[in-house]
Amino acid sequence: MHEPTRRRTLKLTAATGIAAVAAAAVPLPVRGAAASPHRPPNGRIDTHHHAVPPRMRQWAVEQGIIPPTGGPSWAQWTLPDTLATMEANDIAVGVASAPVPPEVFADRKVAESGVRVCNESLAELVRDNPTRFGFFANVAMLHPDLALRQVAYALDELGADGVLLTTSAAGRYLGDQAFAPLLAELDRRGAVVFTHPFSPKGIVEVPGVGGWLGDFLLDTTRTALSLIASGALDRYRRLSIILSHGGGFLPYMAGRAERWGREDGGPDPAKVRRALRRFYYDTALPMSPYATPTLLGAAGAGRVLFGTDWPANSAREVTLNTADLDRDPGLDRRAHRAIARDNALRLLPRLAGGRR
């Protein structure tokens, strides 16, 4: 098979937005992981967990987004591999999502049919495995009126646990006025929003350096800052927003954001500090002895959720990352349990019926 061009690669990643190509799908044990003093007794809840059920995959093939055979490993998602990886890492529940670049849904007919297929596929996964999965629904962000109807169908009829919004759409970030009607409706419902990044527009490619290494984190940071600067966090107080990958660079550069308010016309520094503890953050950076102290210092353990990024992360990486999290010296037993399970149950109470 010929090496895909950049254009083809972008098409291949469009179905779920997962840019990292997963390696082997068979879970591999990590020495010492089972002996960790922090393994949660009732199983972890994975809030950054992707899925490509058969009907969704068929739609992506029909759209020419992925090939009928082969392609990236994430496109070959299977339920048995997923459950095996979950069992290997004591993951009780995965909150499935399928990040699709909003531009894929630029055509209104594609937006209507494609979003419905994605959401109904994930709802079927939950219906068939009610103790193992929840899901975040897709919406057509570039079609505001359609997005509102999709929110209602997903939350009221399909039983979604929340809504997935990409960090940017057509170069606009979530604090943009274009998304105000959607955020207002989600706020009215007290909904949970899971944000997922893609590479920002205008980024210069660095040979050998994948966009997921730095550009994804920048896109998350940009959308968080746009929500702060626009006042959206203050207007939509009932909205719960999860920032993927540990919040990108936000916790690390928060001091710079405070300077923004002191000298460059940005929000008051106190507003920035409040915002840091307003967001939720998942551990799919992944967390590490490098990142943990900063994230906990910025947000506190009560705002952090366990996340694996499966299957963008291979089974091997999920196991390595999870074992490292269990052994992280920055987490005591109480903080670890909150991150592994309790914070997600508080935020997503429907998951309380999952495997114990």
mmCIF file of C-alpha atoms in Angstrom:
data_model
loop_
_atom_site.group_PDB
_atom_site.id
_atom_site.type_symbol
_atom_site.label_atom_id
_atom_site.label_comp_id
_atom_site.label_asym_id
_atom_site.label_seq_id
_atom_site.Cartn_x
_atom_site.Cartn_y
_atom_site.Cartn_z
ATOM 1 C CA MET A 1 0.000 0.000 0.000
ATOM 2 C CA HIS A 2 1.451 3.378 -0.961
ATOM 3 C CA GLU A 3 2.342 5.865 1.755
ATOM 4 C CA PRO A 4 -0.688 8.192 2.138
ATOM 5 C CA THR A 5 -0.343 11.833 1.195
ATOM 6 C CA ARG A 6 -1.056 14.527 3.788
ATOM 7 C CA ARG A 7 -4.494 15.055 2.251
ATOM 8 C CA ARG A 8 -5.226 11.337 2.427
ATOM 9 C CA THR A 9 -3.923 11.157 5.995
ATOM 10 C CA LEU A 10 -6.264 13.947 7.039
ATOM 11 C CA LYS A 11 -9.157 12.038 5.498
ATOM 12 C CA LEU A 12 -8.111 8.896 7.320
ATOM 13 C CA THR A 13 -8.089 10.666 10.668
ATOM 14 C CA ALA A 14 -11.390 12.446 10.117
ATOM 15 C CA ALA A 15 -13.780 9.753 11.351
ATOM 16 C CA THR A 16 -12.722 10.011 14.988
ATOM 17 C CA GLY A 17 -10.132 12.762 15.045
ATOM 18 C CA ILE A 18 -7.534 10.411 16.466
ATOM 19 C CA ALA A 19 -4.205 11.349 14.952
ATOM 20 C CA ALA A 20 -1.930 8.877 16.682
ATOM 21 C CA VAL A 21 -1.823 5.490 14.978
ATOM 22 C CA ALA A 22 -2.352 2.781 17.561
ATOM 23 C CA ALA A 23 0.011 -0.153 17.726
ATOM 24 C CA ALA A 24 -0.964 -3.690 18.716
ATOM 25 C CA ALA A 25 -4.521 -4.082 19.952
ATOM 26 C CA VAL A 26 -3.725 -6.898 22.378
ATOM 27 C CA PRO A 27 -3.230 -5.692 25.982
ATOM 28 C CA LEU A 28 0.281 -6.266 27.283
ATOM 29 C CA PRO A 29 1.008 -6.604 31.004
ATOM 30 C CA VAL A 30 3.249 -4.112 32.735
ATOM 31 C CA ARG A 31 5.483 -5.493 35.440
ATOM 32 C CA GLY A 32 4.381 -4.313 38.856
ATOM 33 C CA ALA A 33 1.079 -2.797 37.734
ATOM 34 C CA ALA A 34 -1.048 -5.365 39.577
ATOM 35 C CA ALA A 35 0.788 -4.659 42.831
ATOM 36 C CA SER A 36 0.091 -0.935 42.790
ATOM 37 C CA PRO A 37 -1.292 0.312 46.121
ATOM 38 C CA HIS A 38 -3.683 2.637 44.296
ATOM 39 C CA ARG A 39 -5.717 0.323 42.030
ATOM 40 C CA PRO A 40 -9.351 1.384 42.633
ATOM 41 C CA PRO A 41 -11.464 -1.365 44.209
ATOM 42 C CA ASN A 42 -14.542 -0.730 42.017
ATOM 43 C CA GLY A 43 -12.911 -0.081 38.661
ATOM 44 C CA ARG A 44 -11.921 3.059 36.799
ATOM 45 C CA ILE A 45 -14.178 5.259 34.687
ATOM 46 C CA ASP A 46 -12.511 6.271 31.422
ATOM 47 C CA THR A 47 -13.893 9.591 30.178
ATOM 48 C CA HIS A 48 -11.519 9.872 27.189
ATOM 49 C CA HIS A 49 -12.420 6.684 25.378
ATOM 50 C CA HIS A 50 -13.052 6.472 21.623
ATOM 51 C CA ALA A 51 -15.088 3.924 19.696
ATOM 52 C CA VAL A 52 -15.870 3.137 16.062
ATOM 53 C CA PRO A 53 -18.787 0.658 16.088
ATOM 54 C CA PRO A 54 -19.531 -1.230 12.845
ATOM 55 C CA ARG A 55 -22.322 1.018 11.578
ATOM 56 C CA MET A 56 -20.223 4.133 12.127
ATOM 57 C CA ARG A 57 -17.249 2.536 10.431
ATOM 58 C CA GLN A 58 -19.387 1.593 7.418
ATOM 59 C CA TRP A 59 -20.590 5.190 7.144
ATOM 60 C CA ALA A 60 -16.976 6.405 7.199
ATOM 61 C CA VAL A 61 -16.072 3.945 4.461
ATOM 62 C CA GLU A 62 -19.020 5.093 2.327
ATOM 63 C CA GLN A 63 -17.909 8.705 2.773
ATOM 64 C CA GLY A 64 -14.390 7.814 1.646
ATOM 65 C CA ILE A 65 -12.962 8.818 5.010
ATOM 66 C CA ILE A 66 -11.340 5.438 5.632
ATOM 67 C CA PRO A 67 -10.612 2.537 3.258
ATOM 68 C CA PRO A 68 -12.762 -0.611 3.250
ATOM 69 C CA THR A 69 -9.799 -2.605 4.574
ATOM 70 C CA GLY A 70 -6.622 -1.610 6.348
ATOM 71 C CA GLY A 71 -6.117 1.986 7.355
ATOM 72 C CA PRO A 72 -5.125 3.222 10.802
ATOM 73 C CA SER A 73 -5.505 0.886 13.751
ATOM 74 C CA TRP A 74 -8.217 2.981 15.407
ATOM 75 C CA ALA A 75 -10.450 2.419 12.385
ATOM 76 C CA GLN A 76 -10.247 -1.304 13.081
ATOM 77 C CA TRP A 77 -11.779 -0.881 16.541
ATOM 78 C CA THR A 78 -13.526 -3.971 17.851
ATOM 79 C CA LEU A 79 -15.565 -4.567 20.961
ATOM 80 C CA PRO A 80 -13.581 -7.665 22.045
ATOM 81 C CA ASP A 81 -10.266 -5.778 21.880
ATOM 82 C CA THR A 82 -11.799 -2.888 23.773
ATOM 83 C CA LEU A 83 -13.212 -5.055 26.546
ATOM 84 C CA ALA A 84 -9.899 -6.922 26.815
ATOM 85 C CA THR A 85 -8.025 -3.653 27.245
ATOM 86 C CA MET A 86 -10.556 -2.466 29.802
ATOM 87 C CA GLU A 87 -10.271 -5.689 31.788
ATOM 88 C CA ALA A 88 -6.467 -5.580 31.682
ATOM 89 C CA ASN A 89 -6.513 -2.105 33.259
ATOM 90 C CA ASP A 90 -9.464 -2.483 35.627
ATOM 91 C CA ILE A 91 -11.597 -0.038 33.650
ATOM 92 C CA ALA A 92 -15.210 -0.538 34.644
ATOM 93 C CA VAL A 93 -16.810 1.958 32.253
ATOM 94 C CA GLY A 94 -15.692 3.779 29.113
ATOM 95 C CA VAL A 95 -17.509 6.946 28.047
ATOM 96 C CA ALA A 96 -17.297 6.466 24.283
ATOM 97 C CA SER A 97 -16.869 9.335 21.847
ATOM 98 C CA ALA A 98 -16.062 9.762 18.165
ATOM 99 C CA PRO A 99 -14.378 13.127 17.493
ATOM 100 C CA VAL A 100 -15.108 14.078 13.908
ATOM 101 C CA PRO A 101 -13.668 17.301 12.460
ATOM 102 C CA PRO A 102 -16.619 19.709 12.035
ATOM 103 C CA GLU A 103 -15.551 20.357 8.456
ATOM 104 C CA VAL A 104 -16.543 16.765 7.607
ATOM 105 C CA PHE A 105 -20.101 17.885 8.389
ATOM 106 C CA ALA A 106 -19.891 21.139 6.410
ATOM 107 C CA ASP A 107 -22.479 19.842 3.943
ATOM 108 C CA ARG A 108 -25.842 19.960 5.689
ATOM 109 C CA LYS A 109 -27.062 16.608 4.347
ATOM 110 C CA VAL A 110 -23.863 14.921 5.493
ATOM 111 C CA ALA A 111 -24.251 16.659 8.838
ATOM 112 C CA GLU A 112 -27.784 15.364 9.263
ATOM 113 C CA SER A 113 -27.064 11.760 8.305
ATOM 114 C CA GLY A 114 -23.517 11.474 9.643
ATOM 115 C CA VAL A 115 -24.183 12.844 13.119
ATOM 116 C CA ARG A 116 -27.223 10.604 13.431
ATOM 117 C CA VAL A 117 -25.217 7.530 12.443
ATOM 118 C CA CYS A 118 -22.436 8.381 14.907
ATOM 119 C CA ASN A 119 -24.789 9.013 17.809
ATOM 120 C CA GLU A 120 -27.065 6.060 17.168
ATOM 121 C CA SER A 121 -24.034 3.777 16.796
ATOM 122 C CA LEU A 122 -22.695 4.855 20.179
ATOM 123 C CA ALA A 123 -26.142 4.624 21.753
ATOM 124 C CA GLU A 124 -26.433 1.065 20.442
ATOM 125 C CA LEU A 125 -23.037 0.233 21.964
ATOM 126 C CA VAL A 126 -24.321 1.455 25.327
ATOM 127 C CA ARG A 127 -27.649 -0.313 24.939
ATOM 128 C CA ASP A 128 -25.922 -3.620 24.197
ATOM 129 C CA ASN A 129 -23.377 -3.156 27.015
ATOM 130 C CA PRO A 130 -25.176 -0.997 29.577
ATOM 131 C CA THR A 131 -22.797 -1.646 32.471
ATOM 132 C CA ARG A 132 -19.630 -0.984 30.469
ATOM 133 C CA PHE A 133 -20.227 2.154 28.405
ATOM 134 C CA GLY A 134 -21.662 5.636 28.344
ATOM 135 C CA PHE A 135 -21.251 8.106 25.477
ATOM 136 C CA PHE A 136 -20.754 11.711 24.454
ATOM 137 C CA ALA A 137 -22.834 12.702 21.423
ATOM 138 C CA ASN A 138 -21.680 14.490 18.278
ATOM 139 C CA VAL A 139 -23.312 17.648 16.940
ATOM 140 C CA ALA A 140 -22.909 19.607 13.706
ATOM 141 C CA MET A 141 -21.198 22.681 15.160
ATOM 142 C CA LEU A 142 -21.186 24.578 11.858
ATOM 143 C CA HIS A 143 -25.001 24.329 11.583
ATOM 144 C CA PRO A 144 -26.299 25.931 14.828
ATOM 145 C CA ASP A 145 -29.995 25.242 14.295
ATOM 146 C CA LEU A 146 -29.320 21.623 13.389
ATOM 147 C CA ALA A 147 -26.948 21.243 16.340
ATOM 148 C CA LEU A 148 -29.708 22.268 18.751
ATOM 149 C CA ARG A 149 -32.009 19.562 17.413
ATOM 150 C CA GLN A 150 -29.211 17.025 17.581
ATOM 151 C CA VAL A 151 -28.554 17.926 21.213
ATOM 152 C CA ALA A 152 -32.215 17.331 22.069
ATOM 153 C CA TYR A 153 -32.326 13.983 20.257
ATOM 154 C CA ALA A 154 -29.068 12.774 21.785
ATOM 155 C CA LEU A 155 -29.804 13.792 25.369
ATOM 156 C CA ASP A 156 -33.561 13.211 25.477
ATOM 157 C CA GLU A 157 -34.003 10.198 23.208
ATOM 158 C CA LEU A 158 -30.651 8.395 23.012
ATOM 159 C CA GLY A 159 -29.604 8.922 26.623
ATOM 160 C CA ALA A 160 -26.212 10.507 25.948
ATOM 161 C CA ASP A 161 -24.156 11.414 29.005
ATOM 162 C CA GLY A 162 -23.039 14.668 27.436
ATOM 163 C CA VAL A 163 -21.964 16.283 24.185
ATOM 164 C CA LEU A 164 -18.634 16.291 22.379
ATOM 165 C CA LEU A 165 -17.516 19.639 20.981
ATOM 166 C CA THR A 166 -14.301 20.013 19.053
ATOM 167 C CA THR A 167 -12.033 22.750 20.380
ATOM 168 C CA SER A 168 -12.327 24.653 17.125
ATOM 169 C CA ALA A 169 -14.473 24.594 14.006
ATOM 170 C CA ALA A 170 -13.553 26.372 10.767
ATOM 171 C CA GLY A 171 -10.969 28.382 12.683
ATOM 172 C CA ARG A 172 -13.377 29.533 15.411
ATOM 173 C CA TYR A 173 -12.938 28.605 19.060
ATOM 174 C CA LEU A 174 -15.647 27.798 21.587
ATOM 175 C CA GLY A 175 -15.810 31.298 23.050
ATOM 176 C CA ASP A 176 -16.796 32.638 19.621
ATOM 177 C CA GLN A 177 -20.270 34.178 19.403
ATOM 178 C CA ALA A 178 -21.142 31.692 16.653
ATOM 179 C CA PHE A 179 -21.387 28.962 19.288
ATOM 180 C CA ALA A 180 -23.334 31.012 21.842
ATOM 181 C CA PRO A 181 -26.776 29.494 21.031
ATOM 182 C CA LEU A 182 -25.367 25.976 21.363
ATOM 183 C CA LEU A 183 -23.574 26.727 24.634
ATOM 184 C CA ALA A 184 -26.664 28.483 25.998
ATOM 185 C CA GLU A 185 -28.824 25.431 25.322
ATOM 186 C CA LEU A 186 -26.271 23.087 26.854
ATOM 187 C CA ASP A 187 -26.064 25.397 29.857
ATOM 188 C CA ARG A 188 -29.840 25.396 30.201
ATOM 189 C CA ARG A 189 -29.679 21.629 30.408
ATOM 190 C CA GLY A 190 -26.758 21.611 32.836
ATOM 191 C CA ALA A 191 -24.922 19.439 30.318
ATOM 192 C CA VAL A 192 -21.410 18.015 30.323
ATOM 193 C CA VAL A 193 -19.234 19.012 27.351
ATOM 194 C CA PHE A 194 -16.212 16.915 26.417
ATOM 195 C CA THR A 195 -13.840 18.938 24.250
ATOM 196 C CA HIS A 196 -11.482 17.275 21.791
ATOM 197 C CA PRO A 197 -8.772 19.037 19.768
ATOM 198 C CA PHE A 198 -7.397 18.881 16.270
ATOM 199 C CA SER A 199 -4.433 20.667 14.746
ATOM 200 C CA PRO A 200 -5.033 24.448 14.646
ATOM 201 C CA LYS A 201 -5.286 26.138 11.292
ATOM 202 C CA GLY A 202 -2.103 27.709 9.958
ATOM 203 C CA ILE A 203 0.310 25.533 11.913
ATOM 204 C CA VAL A 204 3.578 24.828 10.094
ATOM 205 C CA GLU A 205 4.372 21.132 9.964
ATOM 206 C CA VAL A 206 7.601 19.949 11.568
ATOM 207 C CA PRO A 207 9.008 16.878 9.822
ATOM 208 C CA GLY A 208 8.781 13.834 12.038
ATOM 209 C CA VAL A 209 6.718 15.614 14.718
ATOM 210 C CA GLY A 210 3.053 14.612 14.714
ATOM 211 C CA GLY A 211 0.390 17.236 15.291
ATOM 212 C CA TRP A 212 -0.868 15.318 18.333
ATOM 213 C CA LEU A 213 2.411 16.040 20.154
ATOM 214 C CA GLY A 214 1.979 19.793 20.444
ATOM 215 C CA ASP A 215 -0.662 21.185 18.100
ATOM 216 C CA PHE A 216 -3.551 19.336 19.744
ATOM 217 C CA LEU A 217 -2.500 20.764 23.100
ATOM 218 C CA LEU A 218 -2.341 24.253 21.623
ATOM 219 C CA ASP A 219 -5.864 23.927 20.211
ATOM 220 C CA THR A 220 -7.184 22.950 23.649
ATOM 221 C CA THR A 221 -5.353 25.864 25.261
ATOM 222 C CA ARG A 222 -6.725 28.303 22.696
ATOM 223 C CA THR A 223 -10.329 27.210 23.238
ATOM 224 C CA ALA A 224 -9.953 27.399 27.028
ATOM 225 C CA LEU A 225 -8.568 30.940 26.773
ATOM 226 C CA SER A 226 -11.348 31.924 24.370
ATOM 227 C CA LEU A 227 -13.977 30.701 26.833
ATOM 228 C CA ILE A 228 -12.324 32.748 29.586
ATOM 229 C CA ALA A 229 -11.784 35.904 27.515
ATOM 230 C CA SER A 230 -15.294 35.926 26.023
ATOM 231 C CA GLY A 231 -16.951 35.588 29.411
ATOM 232 C CA ALA A 232 -18.615 32.326 28.351
ATOM 233 C CA LEU A 233 -17.545 30.572 31.550
ATOM 234 C CA ASP A 234 -19.277 33.296 33.577
ATOM 235 C CA ARG A 235 -22.433 33.287 31.438
ATOM 236 C CA TYR A 236 -22.858 29.527 31.330
ATOM 237 C CA ARG A 237 -22.363 28.570 34.941
ATOM 238 C CA ARG A 238 -24.288 25.285 34.741
ATOM 239 C CA LEU A 239 -22.075 23.998 31.955
ATOM 240 C CA SER A 240 -19.385 21.440 32.879
ATOM 241 C CA ILE A 241 -16.478 21.456 30.424
ATOM 242 C CA ILE A 242 -13.825 18.739 30.197
ATOM 243 C CA LEU A 243 -10.519 19.759 28.616
ATOM 244 C CA SER A 244 -8.749 16.832 26.953
ATOM 245 C CA HIS A 245 -5.136 15.865 27.511
ATOM 246 C CA GLY A 246 -4.715 17.527 30.883
ATOM 247 C CA GLY A 247 -5.946 20.880 29.600
ATOM 248 C CA GLY A 248 -3.242 21.211 26.986
ATOM 249 C CA PHE A 249 -0.823 23.922 28.103
ATOM 250 C CA LEU A 250 -3.364 25.833 30.214
ATOM 251 C CA PRO A 251 -2.260 24.749 33.713
ATOM 252 C CA TYR A 252 1.398 25.234 32.836
ATOM 253 C CA MET A 253 1.001 28.748 31.347
ATOM 254 C CA ALA A 254 -1.583 30.053 33.826
ATOM 255 C CA GLY A 255 0.869 32.588 35.248
ATOM 256 C CA ARG A 256 1.318 34.017 31.771
ATOM 257 C CA ALA A 257 -2.464 34.240 31.449
ATOM 258 C CA GLU A 258 -2.568 36.289 34.665
ATOM 259 C CA ARG A 259 -0.062 38.729 33.150
ATOM 260 C CA TRP A 260 -2.457 38.966 30.183
ATOM 261 C CA GLY A 261 -4.933 40.687 32.508
ATOM 262 C CA ARG A 262 -2.422 42.908 34.279
ATOM 263 C CA GLU A 263 -0.741 44.368 31.210
ATOM 264 C CA ASP A 264 -2.408 43.365 27.949
ATOM 265 C CA GLY A 265 -6.119 43.974 28.373
ATOM 266 C CA GLY A 266 -7.034 40.382 29.224
ATOM 267 C CA PRO A 267 -9.380 39.157 31.947
ATOM 268 C CA ASP A 268 -8.677 39.993 35.564
ATOM 269 C CA PRO A 269 -6.069 37.570 36.994
ATOM 270 C CA ALA A 270 -8.560 36.467 39.645
ATOM 271 C CA LYS A 271 -10.917 35.450 36.840
ATOM 272 C CA VAL A 272 -8.182 33.319 35.301
ATOM 273 C CA ARG A 273 -7.529 31.625 38.637
ATOM 274 C CA ARG A 274 -11.229 30.874 39.079
ATOM 275 C CA ALA A 275 -11.427 29.489 35.555
ATOM 276 C CA LEU A 276 -8.644 27.005 36.248
ATOM 277 C CA ARG A 277 -10.844 25.376 38.885
ATOM 278 C CA ARG A 278 -13.957 25.676 36.742
ATOM 279 C CA PHE A 279 -12.772 23.294 34.020
ATOM 280 C CA TYR A 280 -12.378 19.540 34.320
ATOM 281 C CA TYR A 281 -9.242 17.875 32.935
ATOM 282 C CA ASP A 282 -8.581 14.296 31.843
ATOM 283 C CA THR A 283 -5.390 12.324 32.462
ATOM 284 C CA ALA A 284 -4.816 11.427 28.793
ATOM 285 C CA LEU A 285 -1.914 13.876 28.431
ATOM 286 C CA PRO A 286 -0.847 11.415 29.920
ATOM 287 C CA MET A 287 -0.259 12.562 33.454
ATOM 288 C CA SER A 288 3.231 11.973 34.760
ATOM 289 C CA PRO A 289 5.555 13.111 37.540
ATOM 290 C CA TYR A 290 6.237 16.106 35.274
ATOM 291 C CA ALA A 291 2.626 17.164 34.750
ATOM 292 C CA THR A 292 0.842 16.029 37.909
ATOM 293 C CA PRO A 293 2.102 18.689 40.346
ATOM 294 C CA THR A 294 1.187 21.520 37.966
ATOM 295 C CA LEU A 295 -2.278 20.170 37.164
ATOM 296 C CA LEU A 296 -3.101 19.531 40.824
ATOM 297 C CA GLY A 297 -1.740 22.929 41.806
ATOM 298 C CA ALA A 298 -3.877 24.639 39.181
ATOM 299 C CA ALA A 299 -7.131 22.722 39.499
ATOM 300 C CA GLY A 300 -7.045 20.326 42.462
ATOM 301 C CA ALA A 301 -7.617 16.574 42.391
ATOM 302 C CA GLY A 302 -11.405 17.047 42.422
ATOM 303 C CA ARG A 303 -11.383 18.385 38.849
ATOM 304 C CA VAL A 304 -9.334 15.614 37.228
ATOM 305 C CA LEU A 305 -10.850 12.604 35.413
ATOM 306 C CA PHE A 306 -9.233 9.364 34.319
ATOM 307 C CA GLY A 307 -8.799 9.069 30.542
ATOM 308 C CA THR A 308 -6.857 6.711 28.285
ATOM 309 C CA ASP A 309 -7.389 7.988 24.708
ATOM 310 C CA TRP A 310 -8.018 4.390 23.602
ATOM 311 C CA PRO A 311 -7.578 3.344 20.811
ATOM 312 C CA ALA A 312 -5.471 6.309 19.668
ATOM 313 C CA ASN A 313 -3.295 4.991 22.463
ATOM 314 C CA SER A 314 -2.551 1.336 21.824
ATOM 315 C CA ALA A 315 -3.349 -1.320 24.411
ATOM 316 C CA ARG A 316 0.314 -1.310 25.386
ATOM 317 C CA GLU A 317 0.324 2.463 25.928
ATOM 318 C CA VAL A 318 -2.936 2.342 27.890
ATOM 319 C CA THR A 319 -1.400 -0.238 30.208
ATOM 320 C CA LEU A 320 1.867 1.662 30.590
ATOM 321 C CA ASN A 321 0.124 4.990 31.201
ATOM 322 C CA THR A 322 -2.323 3.498 33.681
ATOM 323 C CA ALA A 323 0.440 1.769 35.639
ATOM 324 C CA ASP A 324 2.427 5.017 35.720
ATOM 325 C CA LEU A 325 -0.633 6.868 37.011
ATOM 326 C CA ASP A 326 -1.064 4.267 39.762
ATOM 327 C CA ARG A 327 2.523 4.816 40.846
ATOM 328 C CA ASP A 328 2.548 8.605 40.457
ATOM 329 C CA PRO A 329 4.243 10.014 43.573
ATOM 330 C CA GLY A 330 2.123 13.161 43.342
ATOM 331 C CA LEU A 331 -1.115 11.269 44.100
ATOM 332 C CA ASP A 332 -2.094 9.932 47.494
ATOM 333 C CA ARG A 333 -4.739 7.226 47.860
ATOM 334 C CA ARG A 334 -7.613 9.684 48.249
ATOM 335 C CA ALA A 335 -6.635 11.765 45.207
ATOM 336 C CA HIS A 336 -6.093 8.665 43.115
ATOM 337 C CA ARG A 337 -9.535 7.262 43.904
ATOM 338 C CA ALA A 338 -11.153 10.616 43.118
ATOM 339 C CA ILE A 339 -9.434 10.742 39.724
ATOM 340 C CA ALA A 340 -9.958 7.080 38.884
ATOM 341 C CA ARG A 341 -13.671 6.958 39.642
ATOM 342 C CA ASP A 342 -15.361 9.271 42.120
ATOM 343 C CA ASN A 343 -15.060 12.544 40.186
ATOM 344 C CA ALA A 344 -16.632 10.941 37.105
ATOM 345 C CA LEU A 345 -19.515 9.540 39.146
ATOM 346 C CA ARG A 346 -20.226 12.976 40.548
ATOM 347 C CA LEU A 347 -20.119 14.561 37.099
ATOM 348 C CA LEU A 348 -21.862 11.737 35.202
ATOM 349 C CA PRO A 349 -24.246 10.119 37.710
ATOM 350 C CA ARG A 350 -25.793 7.734 35.164
ATOM 351 C CA LEU A 351 -22.543 5.777 35.255
ATOM 352 C CA ALA A 352 -23.228 4.745 38.836
ATOM 353 C CA GLY A 353 -25.062 1.721 37.428
ATOM 354 C CA GLY A 354 -21.857 0.473 35.783
ATOM 355 C CA ARG A 355 -19.888 -2.601 36.771
ATOM 356 C CA ARG A 356 -18.866 -2.581 40.452
#
